[in-house]
CSV table of C-alpha atoms in Angstrom, one decimal:
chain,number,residue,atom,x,y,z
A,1,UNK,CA,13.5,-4.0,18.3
A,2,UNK,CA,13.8,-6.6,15.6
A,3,UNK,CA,16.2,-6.3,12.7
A,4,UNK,CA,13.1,-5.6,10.8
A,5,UNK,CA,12.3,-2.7,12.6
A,6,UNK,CA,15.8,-1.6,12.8
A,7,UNK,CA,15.8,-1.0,9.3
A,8,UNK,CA,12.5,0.4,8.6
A,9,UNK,CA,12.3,2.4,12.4
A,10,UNK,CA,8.4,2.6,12.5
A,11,UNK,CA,8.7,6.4,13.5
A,12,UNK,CA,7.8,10.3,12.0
A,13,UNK,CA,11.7,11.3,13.2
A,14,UNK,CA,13.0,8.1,11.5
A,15,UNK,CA,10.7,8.7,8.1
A,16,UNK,CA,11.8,12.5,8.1
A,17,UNK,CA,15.3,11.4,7.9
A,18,UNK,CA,14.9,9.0,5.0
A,19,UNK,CA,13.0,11.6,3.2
A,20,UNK,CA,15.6,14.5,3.8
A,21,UNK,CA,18.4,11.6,2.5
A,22,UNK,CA,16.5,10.6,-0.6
A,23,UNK,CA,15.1,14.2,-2.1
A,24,UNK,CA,19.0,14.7,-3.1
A,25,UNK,CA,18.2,11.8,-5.6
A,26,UNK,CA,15.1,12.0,-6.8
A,27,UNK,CA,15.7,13.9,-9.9
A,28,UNK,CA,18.4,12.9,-12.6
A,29,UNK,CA,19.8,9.5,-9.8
A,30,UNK,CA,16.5,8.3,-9.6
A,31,UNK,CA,14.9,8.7,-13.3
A,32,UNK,CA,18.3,6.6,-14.6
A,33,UNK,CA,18.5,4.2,-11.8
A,34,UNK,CA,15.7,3.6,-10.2
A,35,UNK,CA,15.4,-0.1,-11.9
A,36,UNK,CA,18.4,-1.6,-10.7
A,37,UNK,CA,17.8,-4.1,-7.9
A,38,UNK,CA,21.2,-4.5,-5.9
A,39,UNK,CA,20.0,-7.2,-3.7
A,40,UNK,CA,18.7,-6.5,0.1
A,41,UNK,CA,20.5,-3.8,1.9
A,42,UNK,CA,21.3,-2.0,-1.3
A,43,UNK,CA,18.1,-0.3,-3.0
A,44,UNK,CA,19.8,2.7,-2.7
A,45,UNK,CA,18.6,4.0,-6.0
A,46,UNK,CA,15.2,4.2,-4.4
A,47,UNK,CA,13.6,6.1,-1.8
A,48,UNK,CA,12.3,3.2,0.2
A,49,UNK,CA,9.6,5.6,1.8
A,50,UNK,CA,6.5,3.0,0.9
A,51,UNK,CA,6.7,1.6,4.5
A,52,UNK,CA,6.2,5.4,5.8
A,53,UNK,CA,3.7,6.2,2.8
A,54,UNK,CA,1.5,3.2,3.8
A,55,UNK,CA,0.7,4.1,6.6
A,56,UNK,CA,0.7,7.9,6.2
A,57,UNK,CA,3.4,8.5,9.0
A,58,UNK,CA,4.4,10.5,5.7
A,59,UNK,CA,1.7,11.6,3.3
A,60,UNK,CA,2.3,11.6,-0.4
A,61,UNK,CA,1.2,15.7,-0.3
A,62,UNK,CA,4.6,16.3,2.1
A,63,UNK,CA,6.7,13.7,0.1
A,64,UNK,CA,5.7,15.7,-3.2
A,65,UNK,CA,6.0,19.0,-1.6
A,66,UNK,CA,10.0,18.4,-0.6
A,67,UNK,CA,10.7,16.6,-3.8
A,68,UNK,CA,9.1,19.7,-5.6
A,69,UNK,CA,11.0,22.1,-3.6
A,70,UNK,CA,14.1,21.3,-4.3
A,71,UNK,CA,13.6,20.1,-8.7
A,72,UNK,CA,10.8,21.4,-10.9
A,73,UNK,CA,8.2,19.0,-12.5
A,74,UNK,CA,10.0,17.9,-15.3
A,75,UNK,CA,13.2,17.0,-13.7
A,76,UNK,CA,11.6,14.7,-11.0
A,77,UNK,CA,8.9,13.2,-12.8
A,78,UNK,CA,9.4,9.7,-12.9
A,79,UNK,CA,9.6,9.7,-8.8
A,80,UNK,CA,6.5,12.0,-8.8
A,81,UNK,CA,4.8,9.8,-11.0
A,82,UNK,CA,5.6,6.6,-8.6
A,83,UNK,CA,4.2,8.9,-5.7
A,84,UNK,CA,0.9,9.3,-7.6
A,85,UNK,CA,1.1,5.6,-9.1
A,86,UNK,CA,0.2,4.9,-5.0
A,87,UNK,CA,-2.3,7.7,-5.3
A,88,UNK,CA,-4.2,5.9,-8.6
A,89,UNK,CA,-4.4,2.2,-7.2
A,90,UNK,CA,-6.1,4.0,-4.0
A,91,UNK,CA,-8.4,6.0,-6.0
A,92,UNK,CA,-9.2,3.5,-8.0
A,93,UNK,CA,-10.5,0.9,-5.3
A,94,UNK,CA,-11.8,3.3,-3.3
A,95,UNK,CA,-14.3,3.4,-6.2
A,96,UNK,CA,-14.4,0.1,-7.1
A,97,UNK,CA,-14.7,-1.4,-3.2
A,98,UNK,CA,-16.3,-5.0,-4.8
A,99,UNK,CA,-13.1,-5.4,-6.3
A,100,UNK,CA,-11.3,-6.0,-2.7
A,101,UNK,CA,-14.1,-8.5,-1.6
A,102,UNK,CA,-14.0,-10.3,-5.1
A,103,UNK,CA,-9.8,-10.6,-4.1
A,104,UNK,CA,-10.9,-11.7,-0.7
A,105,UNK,CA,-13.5,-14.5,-1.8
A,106,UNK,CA,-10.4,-15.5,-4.1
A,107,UNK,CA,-8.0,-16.2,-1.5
A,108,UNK,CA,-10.7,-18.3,0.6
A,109,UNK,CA,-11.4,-20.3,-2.7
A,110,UNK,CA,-7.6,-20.6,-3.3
A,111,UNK,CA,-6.9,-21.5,0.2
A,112,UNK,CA,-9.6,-23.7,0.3
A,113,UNK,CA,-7.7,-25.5,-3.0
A,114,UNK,CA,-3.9,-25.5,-1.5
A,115,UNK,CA,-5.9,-28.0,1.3
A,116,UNK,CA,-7.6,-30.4,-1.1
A,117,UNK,CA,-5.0,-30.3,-3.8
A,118,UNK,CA,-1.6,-31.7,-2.9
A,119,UNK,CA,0.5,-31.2,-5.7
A,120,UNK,CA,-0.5,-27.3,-5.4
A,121,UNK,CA,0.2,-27.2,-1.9
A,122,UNK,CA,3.6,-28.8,-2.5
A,123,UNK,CA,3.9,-25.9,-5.2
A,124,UNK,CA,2.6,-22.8,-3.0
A,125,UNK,CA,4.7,-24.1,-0.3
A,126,UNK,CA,8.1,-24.0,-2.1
A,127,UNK,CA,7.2,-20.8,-3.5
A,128,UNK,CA,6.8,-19.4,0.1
A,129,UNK,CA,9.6,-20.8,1.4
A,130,UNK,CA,11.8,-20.1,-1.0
A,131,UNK,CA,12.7,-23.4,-2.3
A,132,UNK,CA,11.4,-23.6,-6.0
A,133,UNK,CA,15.2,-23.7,-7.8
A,134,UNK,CA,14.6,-20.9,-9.5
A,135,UNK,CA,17.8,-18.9,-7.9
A,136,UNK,CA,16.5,-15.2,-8.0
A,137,UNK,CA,13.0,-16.1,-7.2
A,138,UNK,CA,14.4,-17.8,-4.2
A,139,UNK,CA,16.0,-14.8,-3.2
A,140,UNK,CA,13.1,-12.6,-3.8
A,141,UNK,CA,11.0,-15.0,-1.5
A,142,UNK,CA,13.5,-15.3,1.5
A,143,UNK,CA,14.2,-11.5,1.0
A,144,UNK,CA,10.7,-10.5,2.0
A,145,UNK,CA,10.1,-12.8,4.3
A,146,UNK,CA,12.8,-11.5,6.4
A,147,UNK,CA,13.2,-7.9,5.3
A,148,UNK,CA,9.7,-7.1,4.5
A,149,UNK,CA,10.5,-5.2,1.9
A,150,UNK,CA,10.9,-6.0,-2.2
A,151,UNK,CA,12.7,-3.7,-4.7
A,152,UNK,CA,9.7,-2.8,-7.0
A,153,UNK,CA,11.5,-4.2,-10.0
A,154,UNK,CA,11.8,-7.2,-8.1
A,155,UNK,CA,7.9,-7.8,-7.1
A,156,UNK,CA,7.2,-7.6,-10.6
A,157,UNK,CA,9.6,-10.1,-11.9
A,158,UNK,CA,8.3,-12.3,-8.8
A,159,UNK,CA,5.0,-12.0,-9.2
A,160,UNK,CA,5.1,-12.7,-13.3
A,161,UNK,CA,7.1,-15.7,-12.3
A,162,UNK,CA,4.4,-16.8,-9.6
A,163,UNK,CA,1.9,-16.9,-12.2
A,164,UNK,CA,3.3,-18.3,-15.3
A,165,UNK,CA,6.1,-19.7,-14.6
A,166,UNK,CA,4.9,-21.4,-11.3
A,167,UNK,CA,1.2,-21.9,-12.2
A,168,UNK,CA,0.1,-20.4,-9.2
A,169,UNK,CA,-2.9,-18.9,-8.7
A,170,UNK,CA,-2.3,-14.7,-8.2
A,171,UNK,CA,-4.6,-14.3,-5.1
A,172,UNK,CA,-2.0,-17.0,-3.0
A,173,UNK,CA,0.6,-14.5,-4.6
A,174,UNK,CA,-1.3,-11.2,-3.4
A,175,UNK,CA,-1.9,-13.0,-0.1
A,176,UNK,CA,1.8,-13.8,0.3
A,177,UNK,CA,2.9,-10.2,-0.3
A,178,UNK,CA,0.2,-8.9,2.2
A,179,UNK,CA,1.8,-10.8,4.7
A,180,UNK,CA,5.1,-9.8,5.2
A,181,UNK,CA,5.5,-6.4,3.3
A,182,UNK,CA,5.6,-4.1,5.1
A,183,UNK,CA,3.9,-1.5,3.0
A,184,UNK,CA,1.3,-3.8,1.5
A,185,UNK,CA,-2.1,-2.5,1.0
A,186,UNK,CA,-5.4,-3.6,-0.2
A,187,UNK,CA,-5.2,-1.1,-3.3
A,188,UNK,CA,-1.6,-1.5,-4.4
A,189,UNK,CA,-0.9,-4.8,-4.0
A,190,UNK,CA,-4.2,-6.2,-5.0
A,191,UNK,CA,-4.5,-4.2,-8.4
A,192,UNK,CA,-0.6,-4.4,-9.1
A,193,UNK,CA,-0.8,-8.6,-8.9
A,194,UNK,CA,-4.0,-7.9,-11.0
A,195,UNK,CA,-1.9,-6.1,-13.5
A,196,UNK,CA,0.8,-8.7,-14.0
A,197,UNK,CA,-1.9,-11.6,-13.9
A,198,UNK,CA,-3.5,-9.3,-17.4
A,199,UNK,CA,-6.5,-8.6,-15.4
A,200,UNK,CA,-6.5,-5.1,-14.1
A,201,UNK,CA,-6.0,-4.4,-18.2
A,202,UNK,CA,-7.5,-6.9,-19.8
A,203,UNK,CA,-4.9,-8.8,-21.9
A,204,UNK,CA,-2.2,-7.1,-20.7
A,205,UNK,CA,0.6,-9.1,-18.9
A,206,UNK,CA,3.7,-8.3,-17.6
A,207,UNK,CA,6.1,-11.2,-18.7
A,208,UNK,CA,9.2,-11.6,-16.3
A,209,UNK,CA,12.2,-11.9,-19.0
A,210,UNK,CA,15.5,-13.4,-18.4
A,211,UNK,CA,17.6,-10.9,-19.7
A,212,UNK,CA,16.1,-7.8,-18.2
A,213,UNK,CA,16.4,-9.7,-14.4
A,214,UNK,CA,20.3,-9.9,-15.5
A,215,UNK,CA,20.1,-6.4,-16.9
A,216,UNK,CA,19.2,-5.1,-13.4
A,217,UNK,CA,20.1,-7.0,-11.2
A,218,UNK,CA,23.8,-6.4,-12.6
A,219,UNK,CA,23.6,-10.3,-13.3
A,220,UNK,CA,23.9,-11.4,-9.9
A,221,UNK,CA,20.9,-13.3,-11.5
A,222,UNK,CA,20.7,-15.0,-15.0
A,223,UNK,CA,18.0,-17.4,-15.0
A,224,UNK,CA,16.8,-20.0,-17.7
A,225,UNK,CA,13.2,-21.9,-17.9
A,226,UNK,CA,11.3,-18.7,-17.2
A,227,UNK,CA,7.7,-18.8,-19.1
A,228,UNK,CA,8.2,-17.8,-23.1
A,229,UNK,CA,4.8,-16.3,-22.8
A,230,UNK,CA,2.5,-14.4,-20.3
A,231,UNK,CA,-1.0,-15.6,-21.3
A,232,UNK,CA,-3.8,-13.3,-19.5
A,233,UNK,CA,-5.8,-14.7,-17.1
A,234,UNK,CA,-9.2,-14.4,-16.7
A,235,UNK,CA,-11.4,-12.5,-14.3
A,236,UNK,CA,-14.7,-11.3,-13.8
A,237,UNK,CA,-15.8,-7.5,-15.5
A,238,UNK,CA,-14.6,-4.6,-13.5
A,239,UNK,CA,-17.5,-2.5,-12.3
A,240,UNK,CA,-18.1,0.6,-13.1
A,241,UNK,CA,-16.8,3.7,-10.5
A,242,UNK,CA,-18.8,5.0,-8.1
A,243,UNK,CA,-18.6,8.2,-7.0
A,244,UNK,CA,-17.1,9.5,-3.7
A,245,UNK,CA,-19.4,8.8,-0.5
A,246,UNK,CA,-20.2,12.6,0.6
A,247,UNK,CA,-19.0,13.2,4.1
A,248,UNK,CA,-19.9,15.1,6.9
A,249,UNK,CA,-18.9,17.7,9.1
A,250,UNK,CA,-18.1,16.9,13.6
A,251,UNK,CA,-20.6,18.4,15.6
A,252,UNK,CA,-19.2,21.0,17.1
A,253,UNK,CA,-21.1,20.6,20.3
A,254,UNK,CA,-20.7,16.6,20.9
A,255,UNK,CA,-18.6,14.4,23.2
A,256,UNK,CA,-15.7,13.4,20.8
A,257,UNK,CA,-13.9,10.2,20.5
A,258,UNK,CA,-10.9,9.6,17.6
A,259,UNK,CA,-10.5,6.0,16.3
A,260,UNK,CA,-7.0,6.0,14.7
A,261,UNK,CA,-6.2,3.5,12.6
A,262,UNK,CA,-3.2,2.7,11.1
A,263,UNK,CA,-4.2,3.8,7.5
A,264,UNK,CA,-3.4,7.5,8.5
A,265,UNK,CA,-1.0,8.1,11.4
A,266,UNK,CA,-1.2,11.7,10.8
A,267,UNK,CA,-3.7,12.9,12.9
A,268,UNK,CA,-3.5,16.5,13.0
A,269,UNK,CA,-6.2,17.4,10.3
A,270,UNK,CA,-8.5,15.4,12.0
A,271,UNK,CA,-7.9,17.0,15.1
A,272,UNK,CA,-8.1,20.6,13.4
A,273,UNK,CA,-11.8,19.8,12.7
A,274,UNK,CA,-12.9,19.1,16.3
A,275,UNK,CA,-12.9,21.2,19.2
A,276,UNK,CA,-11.4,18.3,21.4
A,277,UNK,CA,-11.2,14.8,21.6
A,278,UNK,CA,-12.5,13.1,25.3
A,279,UNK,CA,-11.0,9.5,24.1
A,280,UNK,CA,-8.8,7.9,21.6
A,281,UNK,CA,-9.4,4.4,20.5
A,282,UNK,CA,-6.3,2.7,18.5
A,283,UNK,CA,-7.8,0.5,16.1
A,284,UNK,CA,-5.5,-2.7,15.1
A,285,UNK,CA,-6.5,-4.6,12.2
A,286,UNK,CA,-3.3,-5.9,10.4
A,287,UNK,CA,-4.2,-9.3,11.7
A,288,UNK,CA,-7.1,-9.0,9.1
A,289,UNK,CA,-5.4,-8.3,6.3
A,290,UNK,CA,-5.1,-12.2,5.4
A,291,UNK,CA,-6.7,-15.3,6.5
A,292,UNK,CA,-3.6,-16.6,7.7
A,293,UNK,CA,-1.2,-14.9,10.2
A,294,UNK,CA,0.6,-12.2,8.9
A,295,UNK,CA,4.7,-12.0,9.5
A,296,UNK,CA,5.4,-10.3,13.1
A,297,UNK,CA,6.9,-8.1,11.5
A,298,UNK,CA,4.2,-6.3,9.8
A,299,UNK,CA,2.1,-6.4,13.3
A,300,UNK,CA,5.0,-4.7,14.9
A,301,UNK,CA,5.7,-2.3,12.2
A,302,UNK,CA,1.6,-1.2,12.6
A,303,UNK,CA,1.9,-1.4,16.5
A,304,UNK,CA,5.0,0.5,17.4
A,305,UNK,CA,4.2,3.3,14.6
A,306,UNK,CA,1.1,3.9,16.6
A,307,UNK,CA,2.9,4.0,20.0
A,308,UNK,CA,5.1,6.6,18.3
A,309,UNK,CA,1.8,8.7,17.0
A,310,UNK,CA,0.0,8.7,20.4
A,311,UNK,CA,3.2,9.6,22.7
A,312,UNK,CA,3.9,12.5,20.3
A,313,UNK,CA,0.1,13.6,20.3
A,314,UNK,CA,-0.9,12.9,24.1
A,315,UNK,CA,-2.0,15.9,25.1
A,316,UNK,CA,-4.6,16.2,22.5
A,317,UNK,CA,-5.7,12.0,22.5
A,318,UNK,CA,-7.9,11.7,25.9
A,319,UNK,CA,-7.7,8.7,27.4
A,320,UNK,CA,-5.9,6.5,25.4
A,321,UNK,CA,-7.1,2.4,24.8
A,322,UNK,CA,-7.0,-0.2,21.9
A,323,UNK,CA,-8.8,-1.9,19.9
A,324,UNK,CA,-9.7,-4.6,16.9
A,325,UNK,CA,-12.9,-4.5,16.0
A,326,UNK,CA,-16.5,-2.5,15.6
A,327,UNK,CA,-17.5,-4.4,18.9
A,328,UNK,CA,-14.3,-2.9,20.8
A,329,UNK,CA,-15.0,0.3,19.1
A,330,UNK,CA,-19.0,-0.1,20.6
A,331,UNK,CA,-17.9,-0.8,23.7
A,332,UNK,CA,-15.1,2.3,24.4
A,333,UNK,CA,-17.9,4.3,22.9
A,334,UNK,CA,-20.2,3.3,25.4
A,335,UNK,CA,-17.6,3.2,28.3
A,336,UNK,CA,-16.2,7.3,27.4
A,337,UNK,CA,-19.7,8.6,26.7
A,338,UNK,CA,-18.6,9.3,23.0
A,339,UNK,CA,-21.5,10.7,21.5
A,340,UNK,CA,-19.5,11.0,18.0
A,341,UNK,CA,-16.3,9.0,16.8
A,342,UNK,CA,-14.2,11.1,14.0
A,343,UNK,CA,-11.3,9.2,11.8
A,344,UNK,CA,-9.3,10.1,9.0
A,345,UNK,CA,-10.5,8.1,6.3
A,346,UNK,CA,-9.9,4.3,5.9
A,347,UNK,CA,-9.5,3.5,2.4
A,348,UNK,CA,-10.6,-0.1,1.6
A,349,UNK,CA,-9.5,-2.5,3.8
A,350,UNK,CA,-9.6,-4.0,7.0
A,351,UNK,CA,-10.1,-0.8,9.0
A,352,UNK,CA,-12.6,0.7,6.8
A,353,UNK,CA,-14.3,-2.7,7.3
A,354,UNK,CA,-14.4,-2.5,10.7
A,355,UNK,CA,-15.7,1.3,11.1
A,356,UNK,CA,-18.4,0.8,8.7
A,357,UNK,CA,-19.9,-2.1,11.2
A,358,UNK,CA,-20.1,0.5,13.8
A,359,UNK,CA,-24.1,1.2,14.0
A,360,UNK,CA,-24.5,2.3,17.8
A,361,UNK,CA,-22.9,5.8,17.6
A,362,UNK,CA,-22.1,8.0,14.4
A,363,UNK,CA,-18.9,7.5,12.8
A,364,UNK,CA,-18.0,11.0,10.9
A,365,UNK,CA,-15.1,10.3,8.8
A,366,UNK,CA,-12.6,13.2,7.8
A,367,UNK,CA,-10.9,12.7,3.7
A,368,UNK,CA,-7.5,14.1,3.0
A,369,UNK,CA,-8.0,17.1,0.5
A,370,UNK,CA,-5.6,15.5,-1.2
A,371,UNK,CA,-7.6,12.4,-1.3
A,372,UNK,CA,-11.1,14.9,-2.6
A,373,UNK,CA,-8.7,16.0,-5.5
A,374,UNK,CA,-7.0,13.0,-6.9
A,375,UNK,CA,-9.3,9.9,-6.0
A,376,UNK,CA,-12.0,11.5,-8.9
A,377,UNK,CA,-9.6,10.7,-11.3
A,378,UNK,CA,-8.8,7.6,-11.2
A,379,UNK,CA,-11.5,6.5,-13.3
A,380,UNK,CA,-9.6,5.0,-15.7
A,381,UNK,CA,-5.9,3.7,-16.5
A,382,UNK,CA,-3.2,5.4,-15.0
A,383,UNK,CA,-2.2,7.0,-18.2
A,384,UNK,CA,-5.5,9.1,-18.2
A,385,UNK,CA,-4.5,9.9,-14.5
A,386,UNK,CA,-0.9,10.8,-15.1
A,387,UNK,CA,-2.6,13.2,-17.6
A,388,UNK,CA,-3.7,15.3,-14.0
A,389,UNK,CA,-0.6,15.4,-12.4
A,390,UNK,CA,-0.1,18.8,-13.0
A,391,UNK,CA,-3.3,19.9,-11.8
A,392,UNK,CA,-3.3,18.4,-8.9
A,393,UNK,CA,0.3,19.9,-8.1
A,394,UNK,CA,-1.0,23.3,-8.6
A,395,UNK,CA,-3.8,22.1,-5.9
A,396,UNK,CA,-1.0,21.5,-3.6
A,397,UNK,CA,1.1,24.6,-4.4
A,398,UNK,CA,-2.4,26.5,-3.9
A,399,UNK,CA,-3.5,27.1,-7.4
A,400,UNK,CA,-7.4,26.4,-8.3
A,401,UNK,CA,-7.8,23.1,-9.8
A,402,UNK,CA,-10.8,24.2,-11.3
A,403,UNK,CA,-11.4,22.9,-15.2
């Protein structure tokens, strides 16, 4: 196991056990220090769960629930907040889906730039590699490359100085993240470089300022030449939400297959809607989530989580076998006699890319209630959505979320 994987273990027992270590913190400890990056090896004012979260070896509903039974509302808000800050930037893709392919067609046109223009490949390049002279920025860079993880102070800070500081463009930014951390997603990390860049809300920047790096980073870090100003960038309208897609119910009397993907490596409330499941197909996709190779480290991560999933649920996955895309997915299909595939559902992304080019059996896909709650809401900025927090902890607690 790498040293990666040593620190983040890709498993439910190792994800439980940062959760139990953190919910002693995450009321008074967290709300007055949860800023402060130490340096790697020492966010220990954080939970550090995102890796888990990601990939919904933990979902945000459990994470909540043992934060909530241990401080009220009030007393753990700021860390309940962060949980539903992931909630919000998922919601709010999911209804916005063009968004995603606008970042995508971005990255290709960037890319497409760093090979034609020299003087930005020399600048991308140094940024990557940690090697622009700008001594916390450095740090940041060679942190996640070999950690894959970023305080979330710190991504800020990076990603303001990436953009106007460095000139870079955001997407090579967005792209860089994706590849090594290990909880990057299309919705968080897409709309939080959005954010910075003043797209996301238009005009509004987040400016990466000298003396609040040295403030928190208990001036391990003082930098000079930093940009004065955070000038918005430009970007095309954002569309207007759509609503949910309405789902389906599994027929009851079909030959089942699961694909499970590694948006949701909690299978059990999928499984709770079938009768059984005749195959399981694991679908890998992380080598998607860029046009370049991601780090190993974030293929591992996906790879060895799964492993975990399917040993501890192999007497309810079938015959097990693997797969990357909607052609392997047609072909297991056609090789188990799956008359119906069920998934949790892939939020936008790679995966949910893949499953919606499946046309030669039905895919039924199964959404977290959680998911049917909060996703509605996130309609507008997150300030509007922090508004339903409440309501939709009384829909976890059990309480009717009705207006």
């Amino acid at each position: 196991m790498t040293k990666v994987l040593t620190e983040f273990t890709p498993t439910r027992t190792a994800a439980l056990t940062r959760l139990a270590r953190f919910v002693p913190h995450a009321g008074r400890d967290y709300t007055s220090k949860r800023n402060y990056d130490l340096g790697a090896g020492r966010h220990i004012h954080v939970s550090a769960l995102s890796p888990y979260l990601r990939h919904r070896i933990l979902t945000e509903a459990e994470v909540l629930e043992a934060v909530l039974a241990r401080f009220s509302l009030s007393s753990a808000e700021k860390f309940i907040q962060e949980v539903f800050w992931r909630t919000y930037w998922k919601g709010w893709l999911e209804l916005r889906p063009t968004v995603w392919r606008d970042y995508q067609h971005g990255v290709m046109r960037q890319m497409d730039a760093v090979h034609t223009q020299s003087g930005l490949r020399d600048r991308w390049e140094a940024a990557c590699m940690g090697d622009t002279g700008i001594a916390c920025f450095d740090a940041w860079a060679n942190e996640l490359v070999t950690t894959g993880y970023l305080h979330n102070h710190a991504r800020m800070w990076f990603a303001s100085i990436w953009i106007f500081t460095l000139k870079l463009p955001w997407e090579l930014g967005a792209d860089f993240f994706l590849r090594h951390l290990l909880d990057g997603d299309p919705a968080s990390n897409t709309l939080s470089w959005r954010w910075v860049a003043g797209i996301q809300t238009p005009g509004k920047t987040y400016l990466a300022r000298p003396d609040n790096i040295a403030k928190y980073t208990e001036r391990r870090f003082q930098p000079q030449g930093l940009a004065p100003h955070a000038d918005a960038l430009h970007g095309a309208e954002k569309p207007a939400p759509l609503p949910l897609p309405h789902l389906t119910e599994p027929a009851p009397a079909k030959r089942t297959g699961l694909v499970l993907h590694n948006d949701d490596l909690s299978p059990q409330f999928v499984l709770d809607r079938v009768k059984g499941v005749d195959a399981t197909l694991c679908l890998e996709t992380s080598q998607r989530l860029s046009p370049l190779a991601p780090a190993p480290h974030v293929i591992d991560f996906a790879k060895t989580a799964t492993q975990d999933v399917t040993t501890r649920w192999a007497g309810q996955l079938g015959t097990l076998s693997h797969g990357q895309s909607a052609e392997d997915i047609e072909g297991w299909a056609k090789d188990n006699g799956i008359e119906q595939i069920v998934t949790a559902v892939a939020p936008v992304g790679p995966n949910a890319d893949a499953l919606a080019a499946v046309k030669s059996v039905p895919v039924v896909r199964v959404r977290r209630p959680y998911d049917t709650a909060a996703w509605p809401f996130a309609t507008h900025g997150f300030f509007k959505f922090k508004e339903k927090i409440p309501k939709l902890i009384g829909y976890l607690n059990g309480v009717s979320t009705t207006d």
